[in-house]
PDB file of C-alpha atoms in Angstrom:
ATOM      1  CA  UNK O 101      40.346 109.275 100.425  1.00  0.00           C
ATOM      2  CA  UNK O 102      39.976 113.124 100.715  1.00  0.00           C
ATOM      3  CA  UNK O 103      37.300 114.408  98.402  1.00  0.00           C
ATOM      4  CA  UNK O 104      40.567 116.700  96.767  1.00  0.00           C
ATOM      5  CA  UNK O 105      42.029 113.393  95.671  1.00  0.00           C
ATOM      6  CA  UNK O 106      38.666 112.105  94.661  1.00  0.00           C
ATOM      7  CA  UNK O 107      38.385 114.965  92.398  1.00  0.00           C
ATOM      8  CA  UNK O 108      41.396 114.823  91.216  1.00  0.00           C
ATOM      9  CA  UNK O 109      41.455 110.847  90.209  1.00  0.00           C
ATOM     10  CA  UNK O 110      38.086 111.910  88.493  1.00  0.00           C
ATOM     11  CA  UNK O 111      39.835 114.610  86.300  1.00  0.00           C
ATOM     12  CA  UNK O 112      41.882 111.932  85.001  1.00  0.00           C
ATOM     13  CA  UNK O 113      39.242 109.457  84.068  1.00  0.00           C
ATOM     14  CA  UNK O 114      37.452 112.050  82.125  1.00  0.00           C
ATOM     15  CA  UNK O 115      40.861 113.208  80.563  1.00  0.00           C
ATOM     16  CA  UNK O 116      41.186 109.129  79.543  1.00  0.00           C
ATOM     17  CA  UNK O 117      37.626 109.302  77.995  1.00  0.00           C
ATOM     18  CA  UNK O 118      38.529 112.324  75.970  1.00  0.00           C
ATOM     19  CA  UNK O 119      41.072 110.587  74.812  1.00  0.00           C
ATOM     20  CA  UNK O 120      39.983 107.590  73.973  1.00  0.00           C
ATOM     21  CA  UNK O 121      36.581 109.340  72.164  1.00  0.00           C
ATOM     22  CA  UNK O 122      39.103 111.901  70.234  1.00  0.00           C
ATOM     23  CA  UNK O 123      42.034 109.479  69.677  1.00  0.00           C
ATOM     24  CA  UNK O 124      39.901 106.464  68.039  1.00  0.00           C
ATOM     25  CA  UNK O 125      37.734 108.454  66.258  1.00  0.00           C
ATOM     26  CA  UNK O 126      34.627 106.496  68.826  1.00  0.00           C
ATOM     27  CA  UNK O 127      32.255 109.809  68.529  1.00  0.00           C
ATOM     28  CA  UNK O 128      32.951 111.880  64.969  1.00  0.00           C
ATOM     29  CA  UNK O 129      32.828 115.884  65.451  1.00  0.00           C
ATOM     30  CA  UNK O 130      34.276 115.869  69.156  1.00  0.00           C
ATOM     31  CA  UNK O 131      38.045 116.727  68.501  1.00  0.00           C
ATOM     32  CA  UNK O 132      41.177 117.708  70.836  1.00  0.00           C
ATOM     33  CA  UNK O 133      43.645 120.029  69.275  1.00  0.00           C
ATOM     34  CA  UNK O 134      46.747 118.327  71.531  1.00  0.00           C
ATOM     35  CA  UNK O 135      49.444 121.332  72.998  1.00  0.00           C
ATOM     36  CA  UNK O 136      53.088 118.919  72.033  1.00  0.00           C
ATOM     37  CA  UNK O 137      54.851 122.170  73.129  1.00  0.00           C
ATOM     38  CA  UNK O 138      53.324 122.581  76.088  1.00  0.00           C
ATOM     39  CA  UNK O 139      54.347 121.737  79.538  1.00  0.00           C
ATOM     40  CA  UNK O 140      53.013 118.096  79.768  1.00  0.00           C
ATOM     41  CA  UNK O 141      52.581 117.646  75.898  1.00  0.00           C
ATOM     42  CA  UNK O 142      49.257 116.009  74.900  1.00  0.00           C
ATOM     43  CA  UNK O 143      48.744 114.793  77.635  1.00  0.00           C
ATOM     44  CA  UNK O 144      48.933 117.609  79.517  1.00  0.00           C
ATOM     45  CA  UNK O 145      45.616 118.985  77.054  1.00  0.00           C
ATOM     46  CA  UNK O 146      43.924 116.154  77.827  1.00  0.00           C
ATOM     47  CA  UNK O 147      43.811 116.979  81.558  1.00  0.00           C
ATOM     48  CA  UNK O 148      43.692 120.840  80.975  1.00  0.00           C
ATOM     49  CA  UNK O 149      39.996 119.713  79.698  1.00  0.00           C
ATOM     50  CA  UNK O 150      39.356 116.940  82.050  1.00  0.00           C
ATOM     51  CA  UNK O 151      39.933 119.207  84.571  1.00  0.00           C
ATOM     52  CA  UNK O 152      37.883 121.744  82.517  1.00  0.00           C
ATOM     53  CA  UNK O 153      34.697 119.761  82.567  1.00  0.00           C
ATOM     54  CA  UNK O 154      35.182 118.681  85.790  1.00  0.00           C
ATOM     55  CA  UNK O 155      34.611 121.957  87.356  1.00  0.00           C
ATOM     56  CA  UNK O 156      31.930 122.475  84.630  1.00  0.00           C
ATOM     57  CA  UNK O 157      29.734 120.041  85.819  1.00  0.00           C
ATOM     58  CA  UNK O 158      30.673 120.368  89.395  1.00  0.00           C
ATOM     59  CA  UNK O 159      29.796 124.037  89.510  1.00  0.00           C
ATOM     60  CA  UNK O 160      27.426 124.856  86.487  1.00  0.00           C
ATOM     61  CA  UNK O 161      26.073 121.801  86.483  1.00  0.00           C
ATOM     62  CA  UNK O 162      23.695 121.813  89.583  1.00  0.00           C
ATOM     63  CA  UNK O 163      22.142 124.940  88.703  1.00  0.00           C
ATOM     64  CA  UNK O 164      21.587 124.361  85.084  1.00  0.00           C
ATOM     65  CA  UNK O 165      19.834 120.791  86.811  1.00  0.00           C
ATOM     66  CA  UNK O 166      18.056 123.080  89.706  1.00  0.00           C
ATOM     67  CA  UNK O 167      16.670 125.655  86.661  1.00  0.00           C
ATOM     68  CA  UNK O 168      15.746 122.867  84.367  1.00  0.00           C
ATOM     69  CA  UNK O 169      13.823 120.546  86.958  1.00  0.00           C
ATOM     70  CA  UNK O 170      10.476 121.580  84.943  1.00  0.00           C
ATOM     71  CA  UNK O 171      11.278 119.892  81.856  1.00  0.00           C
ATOM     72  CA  UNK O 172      13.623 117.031  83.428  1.00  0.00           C
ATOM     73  CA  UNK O 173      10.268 116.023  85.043  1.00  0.00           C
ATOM     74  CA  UNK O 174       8.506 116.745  81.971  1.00  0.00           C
ATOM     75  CA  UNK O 175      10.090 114.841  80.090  1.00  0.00           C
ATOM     76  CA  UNK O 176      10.667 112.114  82.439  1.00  0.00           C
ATOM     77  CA  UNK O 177      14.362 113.258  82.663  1.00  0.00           C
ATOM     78  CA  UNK O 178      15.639 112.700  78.867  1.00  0.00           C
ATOM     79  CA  UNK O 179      16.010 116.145  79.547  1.00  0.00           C
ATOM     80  CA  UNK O 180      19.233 115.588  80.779  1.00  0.00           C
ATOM     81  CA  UNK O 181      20.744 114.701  77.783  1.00  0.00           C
ATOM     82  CA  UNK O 182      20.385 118.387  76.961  1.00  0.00           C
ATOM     83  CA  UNK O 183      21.970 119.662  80.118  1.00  0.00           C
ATOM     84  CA  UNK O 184      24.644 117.253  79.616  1.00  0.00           C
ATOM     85  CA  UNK O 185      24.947 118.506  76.270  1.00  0.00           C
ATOM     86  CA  UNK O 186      25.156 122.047  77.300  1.00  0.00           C
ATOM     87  CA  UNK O 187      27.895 121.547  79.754  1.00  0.00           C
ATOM     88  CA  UNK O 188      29.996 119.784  77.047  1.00  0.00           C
ATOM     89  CA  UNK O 189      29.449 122.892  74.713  1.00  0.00           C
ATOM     90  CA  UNK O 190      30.124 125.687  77.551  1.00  0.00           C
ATOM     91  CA  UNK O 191      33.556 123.349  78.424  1.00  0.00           C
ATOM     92  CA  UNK O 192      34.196 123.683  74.297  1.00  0.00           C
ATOM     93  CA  UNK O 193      33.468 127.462  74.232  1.00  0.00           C
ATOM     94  CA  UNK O 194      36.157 128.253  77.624  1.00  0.00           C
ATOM     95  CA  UNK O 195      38.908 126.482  75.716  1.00  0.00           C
ATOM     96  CA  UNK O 196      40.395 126.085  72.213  1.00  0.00           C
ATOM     97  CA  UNK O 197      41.381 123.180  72.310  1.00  0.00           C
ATOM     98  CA  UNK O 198      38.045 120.971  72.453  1.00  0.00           C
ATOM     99  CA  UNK O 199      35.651 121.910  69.041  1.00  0.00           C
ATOM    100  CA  UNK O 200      32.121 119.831  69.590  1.00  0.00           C
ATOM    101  CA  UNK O 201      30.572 119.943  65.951  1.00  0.00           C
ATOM    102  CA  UNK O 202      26.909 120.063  66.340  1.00  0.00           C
ATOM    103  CA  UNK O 203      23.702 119.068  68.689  1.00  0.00           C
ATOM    104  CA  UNK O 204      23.815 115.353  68.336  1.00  0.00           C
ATOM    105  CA  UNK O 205      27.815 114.707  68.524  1.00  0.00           C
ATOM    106  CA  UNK O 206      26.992 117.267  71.963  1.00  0.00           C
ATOM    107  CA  UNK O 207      24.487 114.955  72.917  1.00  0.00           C
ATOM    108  CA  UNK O 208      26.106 111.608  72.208  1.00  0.00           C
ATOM    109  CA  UNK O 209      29.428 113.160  73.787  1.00  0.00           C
ATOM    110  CA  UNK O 210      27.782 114.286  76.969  1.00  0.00           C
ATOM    111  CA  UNK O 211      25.895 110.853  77.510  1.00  0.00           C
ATOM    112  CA  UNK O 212      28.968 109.069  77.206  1.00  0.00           C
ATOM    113  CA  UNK O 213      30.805 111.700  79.572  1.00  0.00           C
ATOM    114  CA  UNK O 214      28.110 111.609  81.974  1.00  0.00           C
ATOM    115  CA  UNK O 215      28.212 107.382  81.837  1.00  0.00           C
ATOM    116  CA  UNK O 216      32.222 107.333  82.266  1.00  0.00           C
ATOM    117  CA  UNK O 217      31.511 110.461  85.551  1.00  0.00           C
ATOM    118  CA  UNK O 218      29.111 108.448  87.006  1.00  0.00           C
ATOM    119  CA  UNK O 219      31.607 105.130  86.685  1.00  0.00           C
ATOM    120  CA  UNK O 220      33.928 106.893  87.998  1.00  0.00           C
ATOM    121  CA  UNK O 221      32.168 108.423  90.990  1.00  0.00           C
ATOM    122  CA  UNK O 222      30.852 104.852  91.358  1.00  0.00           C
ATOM    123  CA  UNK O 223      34.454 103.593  91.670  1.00  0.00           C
ATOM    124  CA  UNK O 224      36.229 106.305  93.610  1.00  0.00           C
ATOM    125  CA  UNK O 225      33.292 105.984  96.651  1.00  0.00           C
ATOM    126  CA  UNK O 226      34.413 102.398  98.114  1.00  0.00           C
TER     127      UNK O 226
END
């Protein structure tokens, strides 16, 4: 598999995750404002911000990592819940259509992002 198709297979597991965390209420204060009238509906803002944090973490991410290795060794990398946490809040601030309401749903959202990415890299490598 090309790494194009990788990516893109990735975008839509993270688009299922925010849909399954928004749509069953599984994390209170993450919420999706769906688009019906746009061109793929709801589902089509689902993978507008799967796609969204995708490129997130594949671009900000490794710096934000690279300038906080200090305190990820510090704190024997719980840090990363914060960095995780601030890539879920900069995806929320580029669109409209994701609100993240507060530090611990931001926390507790990017975990459980950065669980189902890793899954999915996990799965998308054989």
């Amino acid at each position: 598999m090309t790494s194009v198709v990788k990516f893109a297979l990735k975008v839509v597991i993270l688009a299922a995750a925010f849909y399954v965390l928004t749509r069953f209420d599984v994390l209170n204060g993450l919420n999706v404002i769906p688009n019906e009238s746009g061109p793929l509906g709801a589902a089509g803002t689902y993978l507008w911000i799967g796609l969204l944090f995708g490129v997130v973490n594949a671009i900000v991410g490794p710096v934000i990592r690279l300038l906080s290795l200090p305190f990820v060794v510090l704190t024997l990398g719980l840090f990363l819940l914060v960095v995780n946490a601030a890539l879920l809040g900069l995806t929320a601030l580029l669109t409209d259509r994701l609100t993240v309401d507060g530090f611990v749903t931001a926390v507790i959202g990017g975990l459980i992002l950065a669980v189902v990415s890793w899954a999915a890299d996990q799965l998308l490598d054989r």
